[in-house]
mmCIF file of C-alpha atoms in Angstrom:
data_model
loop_
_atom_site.group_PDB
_atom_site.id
_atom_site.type_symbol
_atom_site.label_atom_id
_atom_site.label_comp_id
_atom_site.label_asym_id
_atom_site.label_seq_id
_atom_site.Cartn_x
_atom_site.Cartn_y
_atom_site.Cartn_z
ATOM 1 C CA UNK A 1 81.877 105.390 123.123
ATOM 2 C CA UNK A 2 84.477 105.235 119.858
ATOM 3 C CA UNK A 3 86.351 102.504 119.400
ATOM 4 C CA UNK A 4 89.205 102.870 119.084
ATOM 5 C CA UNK A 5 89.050 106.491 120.299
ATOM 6 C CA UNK A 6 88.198 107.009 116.207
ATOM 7 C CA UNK A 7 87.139 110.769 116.132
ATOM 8 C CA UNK A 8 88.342 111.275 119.764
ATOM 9 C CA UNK A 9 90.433 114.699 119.931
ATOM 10 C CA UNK A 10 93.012 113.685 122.827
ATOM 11 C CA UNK A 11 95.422 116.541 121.827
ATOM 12 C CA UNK A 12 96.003 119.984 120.587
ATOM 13 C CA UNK A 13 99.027 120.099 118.502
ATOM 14 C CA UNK A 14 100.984 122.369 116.352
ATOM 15 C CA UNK A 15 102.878 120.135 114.731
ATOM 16 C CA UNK A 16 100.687 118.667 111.571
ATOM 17 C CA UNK A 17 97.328 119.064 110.010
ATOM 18 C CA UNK A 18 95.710 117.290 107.943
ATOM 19 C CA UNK A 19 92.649 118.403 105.899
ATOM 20 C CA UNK A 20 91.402 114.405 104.389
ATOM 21 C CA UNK A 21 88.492 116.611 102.561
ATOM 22 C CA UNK A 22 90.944 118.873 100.868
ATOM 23 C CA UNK A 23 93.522 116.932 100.354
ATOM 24 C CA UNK A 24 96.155 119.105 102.025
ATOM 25 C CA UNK A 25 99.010 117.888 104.965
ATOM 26 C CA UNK A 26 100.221 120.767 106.484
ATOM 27 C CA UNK A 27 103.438 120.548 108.614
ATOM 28 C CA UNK A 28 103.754 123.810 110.517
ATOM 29 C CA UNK A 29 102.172 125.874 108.276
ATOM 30 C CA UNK A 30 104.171 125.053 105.353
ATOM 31 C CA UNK A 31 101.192 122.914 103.032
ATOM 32 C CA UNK A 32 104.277 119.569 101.821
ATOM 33 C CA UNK A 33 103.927 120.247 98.467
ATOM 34 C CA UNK A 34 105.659 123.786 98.975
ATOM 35 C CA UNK A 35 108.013 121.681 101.591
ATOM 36 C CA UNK A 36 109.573 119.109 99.270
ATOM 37 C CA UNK A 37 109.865 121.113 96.384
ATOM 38 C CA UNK A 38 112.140 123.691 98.000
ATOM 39 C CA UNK A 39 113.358 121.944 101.428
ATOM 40 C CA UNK A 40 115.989 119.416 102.547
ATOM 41 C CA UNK A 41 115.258 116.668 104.722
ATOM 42 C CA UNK A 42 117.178 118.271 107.686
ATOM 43 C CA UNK A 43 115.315 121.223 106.978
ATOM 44 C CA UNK A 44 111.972 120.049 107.592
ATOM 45 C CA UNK A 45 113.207 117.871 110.355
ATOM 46 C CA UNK A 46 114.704 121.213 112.530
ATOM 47 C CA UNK A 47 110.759 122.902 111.397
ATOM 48 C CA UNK A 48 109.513 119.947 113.362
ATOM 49 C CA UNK A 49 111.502 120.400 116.035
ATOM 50 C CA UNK A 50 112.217 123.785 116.219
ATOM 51 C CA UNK A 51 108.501 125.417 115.075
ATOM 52 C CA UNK A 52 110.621 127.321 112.198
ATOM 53 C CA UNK A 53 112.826 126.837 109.092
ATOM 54 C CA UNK A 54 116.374 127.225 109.697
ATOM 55 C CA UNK A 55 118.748 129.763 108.323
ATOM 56 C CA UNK A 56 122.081 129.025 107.036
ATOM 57 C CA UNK A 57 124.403 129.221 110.467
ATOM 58 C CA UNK A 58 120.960 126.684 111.869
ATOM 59 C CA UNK A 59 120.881 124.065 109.080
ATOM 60 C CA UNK A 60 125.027 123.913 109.226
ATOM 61 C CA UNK A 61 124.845 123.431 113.318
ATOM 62 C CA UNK A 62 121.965 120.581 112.599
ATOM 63 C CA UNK A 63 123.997 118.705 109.739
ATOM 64 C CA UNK A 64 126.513 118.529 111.980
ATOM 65 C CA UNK A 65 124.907 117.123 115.169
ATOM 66 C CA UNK A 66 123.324 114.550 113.098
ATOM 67 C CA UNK A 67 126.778 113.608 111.166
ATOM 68 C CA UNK A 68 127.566 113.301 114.861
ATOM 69 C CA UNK A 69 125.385 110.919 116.128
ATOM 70 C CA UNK A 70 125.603 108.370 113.609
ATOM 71 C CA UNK A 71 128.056 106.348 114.997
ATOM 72 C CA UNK A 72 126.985 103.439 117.163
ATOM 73 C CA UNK A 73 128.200 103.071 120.576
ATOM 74 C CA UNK A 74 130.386 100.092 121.552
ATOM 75 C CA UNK A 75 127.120 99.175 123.697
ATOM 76 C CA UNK A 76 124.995 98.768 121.072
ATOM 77 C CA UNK A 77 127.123 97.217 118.418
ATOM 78 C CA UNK A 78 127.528 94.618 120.747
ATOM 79 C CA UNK A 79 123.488 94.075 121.310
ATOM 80 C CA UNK A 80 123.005 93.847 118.070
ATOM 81 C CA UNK A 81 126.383 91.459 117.498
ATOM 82 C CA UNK A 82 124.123 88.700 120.068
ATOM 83 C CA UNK A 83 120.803 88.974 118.982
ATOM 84 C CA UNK A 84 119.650 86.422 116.396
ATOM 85 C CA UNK A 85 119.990 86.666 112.781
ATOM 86 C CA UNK A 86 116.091 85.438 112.367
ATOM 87 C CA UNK A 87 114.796 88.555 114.402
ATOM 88 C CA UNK A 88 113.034 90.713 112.152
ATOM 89 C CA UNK A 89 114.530 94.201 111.913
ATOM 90 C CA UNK A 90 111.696 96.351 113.564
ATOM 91 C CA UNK A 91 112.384 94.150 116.676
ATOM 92 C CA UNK A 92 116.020 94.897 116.105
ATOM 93 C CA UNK A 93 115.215 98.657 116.402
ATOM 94 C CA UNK A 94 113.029 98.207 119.158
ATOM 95 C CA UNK A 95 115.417 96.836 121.101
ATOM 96 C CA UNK A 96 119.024 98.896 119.699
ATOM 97 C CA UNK A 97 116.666 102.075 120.338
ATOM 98 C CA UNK A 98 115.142 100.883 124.292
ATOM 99 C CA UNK A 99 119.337 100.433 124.810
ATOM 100 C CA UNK A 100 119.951 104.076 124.778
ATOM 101 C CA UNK A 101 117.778 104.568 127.771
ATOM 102 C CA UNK A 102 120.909 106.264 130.017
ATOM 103 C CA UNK A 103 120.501 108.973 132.684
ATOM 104 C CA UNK A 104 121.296 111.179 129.667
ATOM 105 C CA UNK A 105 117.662 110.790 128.733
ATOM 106 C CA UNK A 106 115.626 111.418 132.135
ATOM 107 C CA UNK A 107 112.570 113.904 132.016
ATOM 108 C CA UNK A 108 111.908 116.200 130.087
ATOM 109 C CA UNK A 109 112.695 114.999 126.503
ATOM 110 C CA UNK A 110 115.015 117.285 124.612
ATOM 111 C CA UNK A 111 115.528 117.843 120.925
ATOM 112 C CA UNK A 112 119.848 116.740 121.407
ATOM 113 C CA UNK A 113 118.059 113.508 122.154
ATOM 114 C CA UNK A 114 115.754 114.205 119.389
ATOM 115 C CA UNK A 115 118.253 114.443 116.890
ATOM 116 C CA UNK A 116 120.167 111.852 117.982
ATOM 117 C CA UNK A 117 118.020 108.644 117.917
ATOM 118 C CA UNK A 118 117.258 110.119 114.442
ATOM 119 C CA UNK A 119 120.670 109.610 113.376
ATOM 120 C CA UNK A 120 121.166 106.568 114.862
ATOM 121 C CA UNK A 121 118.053 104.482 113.302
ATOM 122 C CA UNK A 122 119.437 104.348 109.686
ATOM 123 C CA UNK A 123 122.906 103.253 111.088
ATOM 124 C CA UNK A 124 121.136 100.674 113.598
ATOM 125 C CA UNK A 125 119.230 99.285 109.963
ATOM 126 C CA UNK A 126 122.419 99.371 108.246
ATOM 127 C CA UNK A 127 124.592 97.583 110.488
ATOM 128 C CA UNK A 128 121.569 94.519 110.798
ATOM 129 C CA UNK A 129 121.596 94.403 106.923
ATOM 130 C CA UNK A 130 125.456 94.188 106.521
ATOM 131 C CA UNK A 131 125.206 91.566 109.850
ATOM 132 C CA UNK A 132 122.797 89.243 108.391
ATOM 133 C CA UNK A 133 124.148 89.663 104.509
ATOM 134 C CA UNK A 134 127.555 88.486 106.003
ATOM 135 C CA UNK A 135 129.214 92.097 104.583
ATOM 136 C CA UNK A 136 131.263 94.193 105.964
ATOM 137 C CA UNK A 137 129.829 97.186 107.724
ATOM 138 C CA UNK A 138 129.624 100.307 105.845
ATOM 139 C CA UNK A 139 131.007 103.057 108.527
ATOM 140 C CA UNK A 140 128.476 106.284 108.359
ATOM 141 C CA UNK A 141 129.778 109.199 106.044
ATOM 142 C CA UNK A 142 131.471 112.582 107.939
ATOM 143 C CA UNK A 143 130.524 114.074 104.335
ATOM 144 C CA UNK A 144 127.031 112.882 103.411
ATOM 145 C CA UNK A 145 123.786 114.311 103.855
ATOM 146 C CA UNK A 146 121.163 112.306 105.957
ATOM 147 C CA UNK A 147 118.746 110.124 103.209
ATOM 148 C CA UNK A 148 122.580 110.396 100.998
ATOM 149 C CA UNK A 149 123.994 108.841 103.630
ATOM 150 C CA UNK A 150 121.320 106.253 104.641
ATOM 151 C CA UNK A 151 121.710 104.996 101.033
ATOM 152 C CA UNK A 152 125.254 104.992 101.013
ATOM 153 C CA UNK A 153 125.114 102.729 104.123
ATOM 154 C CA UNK A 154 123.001 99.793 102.672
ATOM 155 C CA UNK A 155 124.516 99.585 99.661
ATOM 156 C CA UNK A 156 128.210 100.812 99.936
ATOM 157 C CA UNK A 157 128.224 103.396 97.011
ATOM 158 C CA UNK A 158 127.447 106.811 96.908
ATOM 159 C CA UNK A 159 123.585 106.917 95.617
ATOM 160 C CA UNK A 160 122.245 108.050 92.092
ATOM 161 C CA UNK A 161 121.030 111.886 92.606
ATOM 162 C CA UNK A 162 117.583 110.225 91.338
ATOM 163 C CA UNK A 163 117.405 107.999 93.954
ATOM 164 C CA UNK A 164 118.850 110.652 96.923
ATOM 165 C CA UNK A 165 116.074 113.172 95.613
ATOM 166 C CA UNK A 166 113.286 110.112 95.241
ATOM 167 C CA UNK A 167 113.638 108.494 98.859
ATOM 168 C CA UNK A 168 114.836 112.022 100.408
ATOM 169 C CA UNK A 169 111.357 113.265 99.345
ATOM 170 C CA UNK A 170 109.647 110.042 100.141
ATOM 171 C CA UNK A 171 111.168 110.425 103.854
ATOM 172 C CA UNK A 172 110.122 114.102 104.036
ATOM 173 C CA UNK A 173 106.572 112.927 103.509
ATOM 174 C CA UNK A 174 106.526 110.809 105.964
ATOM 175 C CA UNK A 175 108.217 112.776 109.240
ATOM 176 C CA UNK A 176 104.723 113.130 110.319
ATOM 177 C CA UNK A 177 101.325 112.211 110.002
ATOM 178 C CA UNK A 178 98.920 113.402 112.930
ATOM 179 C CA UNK A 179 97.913 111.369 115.919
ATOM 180 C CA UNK A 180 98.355 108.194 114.025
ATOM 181 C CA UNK A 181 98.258 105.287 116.621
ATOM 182 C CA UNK A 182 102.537 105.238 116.801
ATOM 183 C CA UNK A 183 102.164 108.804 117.926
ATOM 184 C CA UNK A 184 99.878 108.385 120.346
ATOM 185 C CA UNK A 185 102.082 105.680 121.622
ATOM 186 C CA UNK A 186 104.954 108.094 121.436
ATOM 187 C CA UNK A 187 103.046 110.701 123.477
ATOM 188 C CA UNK A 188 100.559 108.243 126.101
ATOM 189 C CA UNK A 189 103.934 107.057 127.709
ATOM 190 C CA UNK A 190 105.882 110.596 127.445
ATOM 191 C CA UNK A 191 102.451 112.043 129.662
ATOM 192 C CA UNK A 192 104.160 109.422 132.233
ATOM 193 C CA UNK A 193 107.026 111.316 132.229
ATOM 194 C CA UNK A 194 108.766 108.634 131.146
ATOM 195 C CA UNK A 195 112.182 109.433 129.258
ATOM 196 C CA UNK A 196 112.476 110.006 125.228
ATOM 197 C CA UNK A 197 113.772 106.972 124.434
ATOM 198 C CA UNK A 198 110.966 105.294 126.464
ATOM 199 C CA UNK A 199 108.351 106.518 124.488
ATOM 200 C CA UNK A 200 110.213 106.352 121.099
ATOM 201 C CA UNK A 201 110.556 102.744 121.887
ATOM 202 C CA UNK A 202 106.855 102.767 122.363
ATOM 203 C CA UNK A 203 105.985 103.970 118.809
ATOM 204 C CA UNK A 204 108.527 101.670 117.441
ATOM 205 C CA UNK A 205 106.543 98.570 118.886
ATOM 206 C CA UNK A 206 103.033 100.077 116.943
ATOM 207 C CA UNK A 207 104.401 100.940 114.125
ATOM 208 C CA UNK A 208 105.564 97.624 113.589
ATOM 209 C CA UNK A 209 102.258 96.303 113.794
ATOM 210 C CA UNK A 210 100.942 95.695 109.655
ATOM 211 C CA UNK A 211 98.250 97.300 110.789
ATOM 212 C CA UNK A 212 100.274 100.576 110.808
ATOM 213 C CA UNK A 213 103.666 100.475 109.049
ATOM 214 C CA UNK A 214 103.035 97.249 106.653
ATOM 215 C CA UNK A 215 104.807 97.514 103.706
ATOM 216 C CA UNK A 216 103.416 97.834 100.536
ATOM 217 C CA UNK A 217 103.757 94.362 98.557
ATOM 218 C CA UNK A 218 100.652 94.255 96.660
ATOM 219 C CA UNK A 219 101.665 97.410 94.804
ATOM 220 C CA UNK A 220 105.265 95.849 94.338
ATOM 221 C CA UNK A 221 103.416 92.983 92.707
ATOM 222 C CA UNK A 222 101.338 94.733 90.770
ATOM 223 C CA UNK A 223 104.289 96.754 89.074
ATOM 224 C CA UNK A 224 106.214 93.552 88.647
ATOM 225 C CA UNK A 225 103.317 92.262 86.794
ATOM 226 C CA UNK A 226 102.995 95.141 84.671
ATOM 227 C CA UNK A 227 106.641 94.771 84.032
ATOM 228 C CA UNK A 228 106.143 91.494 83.474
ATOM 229 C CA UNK A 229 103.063 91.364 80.570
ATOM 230 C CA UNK A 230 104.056 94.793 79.014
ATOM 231 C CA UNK A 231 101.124 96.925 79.026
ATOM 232 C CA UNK A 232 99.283 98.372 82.352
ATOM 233 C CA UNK A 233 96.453 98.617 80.728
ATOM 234 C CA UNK A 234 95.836 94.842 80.069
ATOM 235 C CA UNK A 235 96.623 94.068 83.553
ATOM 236 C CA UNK A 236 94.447 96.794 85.144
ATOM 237 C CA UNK A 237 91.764 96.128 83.307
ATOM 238 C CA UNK A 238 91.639 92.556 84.056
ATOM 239 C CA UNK A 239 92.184 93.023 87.816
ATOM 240 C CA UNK A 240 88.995 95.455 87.899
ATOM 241 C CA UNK A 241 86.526 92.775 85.665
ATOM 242 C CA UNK A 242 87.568 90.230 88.464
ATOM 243 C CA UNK A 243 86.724 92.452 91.158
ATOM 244 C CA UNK A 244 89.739 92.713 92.457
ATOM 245 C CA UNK A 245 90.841 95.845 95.016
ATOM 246 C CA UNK A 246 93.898 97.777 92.755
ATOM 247 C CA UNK A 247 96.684 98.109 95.465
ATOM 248 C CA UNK A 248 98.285 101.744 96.239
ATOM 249 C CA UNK A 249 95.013 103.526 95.366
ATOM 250 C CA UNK A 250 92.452 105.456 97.849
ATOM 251 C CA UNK A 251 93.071 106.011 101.239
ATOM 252 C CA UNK A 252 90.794 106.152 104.459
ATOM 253 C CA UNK A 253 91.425 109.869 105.970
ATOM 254 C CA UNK A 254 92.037 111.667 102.048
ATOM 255 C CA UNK A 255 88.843 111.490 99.877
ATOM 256 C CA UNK A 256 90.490 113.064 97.082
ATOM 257 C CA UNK A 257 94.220 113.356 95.949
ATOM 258 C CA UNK A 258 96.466 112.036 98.837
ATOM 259 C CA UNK A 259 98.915 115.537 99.197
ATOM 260 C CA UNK A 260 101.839 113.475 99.485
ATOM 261 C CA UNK A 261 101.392 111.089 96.789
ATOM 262 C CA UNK A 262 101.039 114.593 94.671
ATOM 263 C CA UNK A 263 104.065 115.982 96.179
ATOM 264 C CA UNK A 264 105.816 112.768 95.331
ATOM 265 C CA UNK A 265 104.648 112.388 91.772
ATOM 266 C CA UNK A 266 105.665 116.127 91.291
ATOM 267 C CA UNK A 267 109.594 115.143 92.346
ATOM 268 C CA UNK A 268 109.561 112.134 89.898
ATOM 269 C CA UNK A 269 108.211 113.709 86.961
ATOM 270 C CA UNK A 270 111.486 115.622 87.235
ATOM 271 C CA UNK A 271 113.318 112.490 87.245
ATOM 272 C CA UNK A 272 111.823 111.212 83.933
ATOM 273 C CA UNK A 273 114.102 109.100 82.288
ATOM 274 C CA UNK A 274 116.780 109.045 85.589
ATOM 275 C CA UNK A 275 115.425 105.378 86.297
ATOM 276 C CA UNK A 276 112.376 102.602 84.748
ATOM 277 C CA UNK A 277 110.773 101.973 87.939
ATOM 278 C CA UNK A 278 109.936 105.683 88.423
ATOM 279 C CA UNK A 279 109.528 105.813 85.026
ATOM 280 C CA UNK A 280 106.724 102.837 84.839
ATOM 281 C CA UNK A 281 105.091 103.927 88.039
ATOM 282 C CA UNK A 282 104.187 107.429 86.250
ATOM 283 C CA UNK A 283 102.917 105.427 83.440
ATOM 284 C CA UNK A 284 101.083 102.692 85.816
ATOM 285 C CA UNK A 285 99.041 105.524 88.147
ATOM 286 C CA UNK A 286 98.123 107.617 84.660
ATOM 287 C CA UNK A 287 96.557 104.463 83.073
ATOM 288 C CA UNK A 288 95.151 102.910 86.534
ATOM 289 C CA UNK A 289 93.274 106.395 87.539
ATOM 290 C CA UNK A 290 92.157 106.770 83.795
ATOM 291 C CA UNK A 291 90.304 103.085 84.242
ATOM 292 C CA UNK A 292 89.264 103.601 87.691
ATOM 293 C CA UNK A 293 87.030 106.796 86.819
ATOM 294 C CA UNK A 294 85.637 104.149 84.316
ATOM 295 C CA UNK A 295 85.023 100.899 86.425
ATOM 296 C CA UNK A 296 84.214 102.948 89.384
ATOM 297 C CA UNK A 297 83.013 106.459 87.942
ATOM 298 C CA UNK A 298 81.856 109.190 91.138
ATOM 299 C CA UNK A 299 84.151 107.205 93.780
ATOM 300 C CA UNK A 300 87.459 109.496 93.128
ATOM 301 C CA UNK A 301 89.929 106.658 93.752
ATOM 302 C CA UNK A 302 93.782 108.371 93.175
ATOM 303 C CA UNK A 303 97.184 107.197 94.237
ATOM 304 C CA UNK A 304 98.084 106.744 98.153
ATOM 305 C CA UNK A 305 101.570 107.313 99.171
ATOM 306 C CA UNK A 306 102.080 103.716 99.014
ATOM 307 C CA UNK A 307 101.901 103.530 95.233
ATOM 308 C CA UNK A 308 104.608 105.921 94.677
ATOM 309 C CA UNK A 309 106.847 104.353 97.920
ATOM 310 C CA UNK A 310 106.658 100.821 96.426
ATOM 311 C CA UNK A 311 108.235 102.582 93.265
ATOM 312 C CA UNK A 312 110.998 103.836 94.736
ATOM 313 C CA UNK A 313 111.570 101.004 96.731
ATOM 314 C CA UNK A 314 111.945 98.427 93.677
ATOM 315 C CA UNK A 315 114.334 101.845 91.677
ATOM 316 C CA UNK A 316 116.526 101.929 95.047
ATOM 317 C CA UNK A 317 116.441 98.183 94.934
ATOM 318 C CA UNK A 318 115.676 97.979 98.406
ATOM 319 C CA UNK A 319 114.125 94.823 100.454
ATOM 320 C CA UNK A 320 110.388 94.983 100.791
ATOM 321 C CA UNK A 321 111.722 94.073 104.704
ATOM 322 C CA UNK A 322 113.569 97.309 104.958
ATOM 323 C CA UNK A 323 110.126 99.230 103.996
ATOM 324 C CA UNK A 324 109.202 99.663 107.527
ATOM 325 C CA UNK A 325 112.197 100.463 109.276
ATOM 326 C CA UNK A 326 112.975 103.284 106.678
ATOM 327 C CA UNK A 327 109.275 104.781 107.383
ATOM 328 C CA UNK A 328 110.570 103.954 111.192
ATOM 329 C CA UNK A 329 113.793 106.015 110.493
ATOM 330 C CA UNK A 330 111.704 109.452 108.602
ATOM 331 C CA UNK A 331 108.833 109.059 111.191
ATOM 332 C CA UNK A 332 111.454 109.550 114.466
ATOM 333 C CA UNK A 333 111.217 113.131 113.740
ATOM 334 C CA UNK A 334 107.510 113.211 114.439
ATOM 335 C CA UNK A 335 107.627 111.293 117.032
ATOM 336 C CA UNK A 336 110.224 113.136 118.687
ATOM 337 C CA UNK A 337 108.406 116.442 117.748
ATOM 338 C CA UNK A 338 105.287 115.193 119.599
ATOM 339 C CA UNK A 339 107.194 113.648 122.589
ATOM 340 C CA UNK A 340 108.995 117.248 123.168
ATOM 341 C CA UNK A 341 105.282 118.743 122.765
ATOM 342 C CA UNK A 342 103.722 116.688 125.064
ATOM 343 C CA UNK A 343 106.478 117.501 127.361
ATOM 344 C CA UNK A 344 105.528 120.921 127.191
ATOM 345 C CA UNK A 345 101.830 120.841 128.584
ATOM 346 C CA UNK A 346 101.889 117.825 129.744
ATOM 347 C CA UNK A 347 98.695 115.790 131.284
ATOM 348 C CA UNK A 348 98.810 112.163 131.778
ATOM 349 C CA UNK A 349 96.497 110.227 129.232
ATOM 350 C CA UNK A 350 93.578 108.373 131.226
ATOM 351 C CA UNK A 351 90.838 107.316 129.154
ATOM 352 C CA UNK A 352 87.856 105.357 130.686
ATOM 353 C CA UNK A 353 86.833 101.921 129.282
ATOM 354 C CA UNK A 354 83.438 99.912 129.773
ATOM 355 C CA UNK A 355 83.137 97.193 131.887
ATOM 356 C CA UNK A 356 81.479 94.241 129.557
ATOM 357 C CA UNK A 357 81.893 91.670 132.270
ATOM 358 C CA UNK A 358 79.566 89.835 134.623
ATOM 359 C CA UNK A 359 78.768 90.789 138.627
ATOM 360 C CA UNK A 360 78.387 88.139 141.385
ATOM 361 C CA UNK A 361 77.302 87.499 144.465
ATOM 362 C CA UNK A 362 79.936 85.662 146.860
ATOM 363 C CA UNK A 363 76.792 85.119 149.390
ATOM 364 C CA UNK A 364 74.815 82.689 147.296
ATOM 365 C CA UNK A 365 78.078 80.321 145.926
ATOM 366 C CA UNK A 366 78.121 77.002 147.373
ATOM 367 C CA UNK A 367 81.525 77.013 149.196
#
């Protein structure tokens, strides 16, 4: 027995791979590195999907179904018009998301519905941040790309090339991570052959877990206190003599370099001067590995994804509670991509479990 079905193969997939020894993520092939230095974030979303890149006529026909689909229905604007303002926002998407459940999406699971709840998610966060702000909605752009157009949204304006290119590659690196516990979700109730939206919803719930898709305040407050005292190397070194564990560093499944924190470091160094967040963050991981390999020498600690997400998060000044729901919003195209899989050799999931509990004999109770 493994709990927690930890080293349990339940699936074959095509989809991702990741390599923890190696540091490598593959999606489809395509190692990410090679992805978000050349690719779009439609572009890797319709390899998801679709098992190939797109050519021209493709990537046109998919920019245009998700320009499409951004608009809420009446339906939904008005569920999310009655809920109350103290729900927290991965509740809100939960529920905005389990609303779309029409006959539309019976079995099987299609990639129209795919794209779709992909395009609605950043409009569903939007709309919540404008509701509870007390601001006018900002309608979705006909005009904008996706991540462009997710930014434009929360804040009104059109964004900063830096911080389209930062959170578009952020978002790339996170369409898909393997059979994290959200995508099993996803893919336990699509082997029901339950509908898309069913099992969406289902992933939705675990990610919100912290546990799963927490977001990452420590390294927020570690960057604010470097901002803070002026030098990273005074507070690194101080959190390391207390002992303290250095936030947005190491990872469980990567025992070296975490591929996506390299990709994502690779995109910012082009944006060197573009913004001081990104800028301090480059300066913050160079000085933090440089002491770690001295406080902790053999025990290859390097950025996570985290580290470089809480970066952009502060440069994009964007709540610490919309963290989530924007990894919610990339990580619909994985899902989606696994639900369509699973549809596709499908076998419900029906693990066994071990009874712990006691066995009694009616015959000698005292009735």
């Amino acid at each position: 027995m493994q709990k927690g079905l930890k080293g349990i193969v339940a699936a074959e997939t095509g989809i991702s791979h990741i390599d923890g020894t190696e540091g490598k993520l593959i999606y489809r092939g395509f190692e990410i590195g090679d992805l978000t230095s050349r690719f779009s974030f439609e572009e890797v979303a319709y390899l998801l999907w679709y098992g190939k890149l797109p050519n021209q006529e493709q990537l046109r026909t998919l920019r245009n179904e998700l320009i499409k689909n951004r608009v809420l229905p009446l339906h939904m604007k008005n569920i999310l018009d009655h809920l109350p303002k103290d729900m927290d926002l991965m509740s809100v998407i939960r529920t905005a998301v389990s609303s779309e459940g029409l006959m539309s999406y019976a079995w099987k699971p299609s990639i129209e519905q795919a794209i779709r709840l992909t395009s609605l998610v950043p409009t569903i966060i939007s709309y919540w941040k404008c509701r509870i702000e007390g601001k006018s909605f900002v309608a979705p752009s006909e005009e904008l790309a996706h991540v462009e157009n997710y930014l434009y949204m929360l804040n009104g304006e059109i964004p900063s090339k830096a911080h389209t290119l930062a959170l578009e590659t952020y978002m790339i690196l996170t369409l898909e991570h393997g059979m994290n516990a959200s995508t099993f979700s996803a893919r336990v109730t699509a082997s029901t052959e339950s509908d898309m939206v069913s099992a969406a919803t289902s992933a939705i719930g675990t990610m919100k877990g912290p546990l799963h898709g927490g977001a990452p305040s420590g390294v927020i407050d570690l960057l604010d206190e470097v901002r803070s005292v002026g030098s990273a190397e005074l507070v690194i070194r101080r959190k390391l003599e207390n002992g303290e564990k250095l936030m947005g560093f190491g990872h469980r499944v990567y025992k070296t370099h975490d591929p996506r924190a390299v990709a994502l470091k690779a995109k910012l160094l082009e944006l060197v001067g573009e913004d001081e967040w990104l800028d301090l963050a480059l300066e913050v991981e160079k000085t933090a590995v440089a002491l770690l390999e001295e406080y902790k020498p053999g025990r290859s600690l390097y950025t996570n994804v985290e580290f470089y997400a809480a970066a952009i998060m502060k440069a994009i000044q964007l709540d610490p509670a919309l963290f989530t729901p924007t990894f919610t919003a990339s990580r619909m195209v994985g899902w989606t991509a696994h639900i369509l899989e699973q549809a596709e050799d499908n076998t419900i999931y029906r693990p066994q479990s071990i009874y712990t509990g006691q066995f009694h004999d009616t015959t000698s109770l005292n009735m």
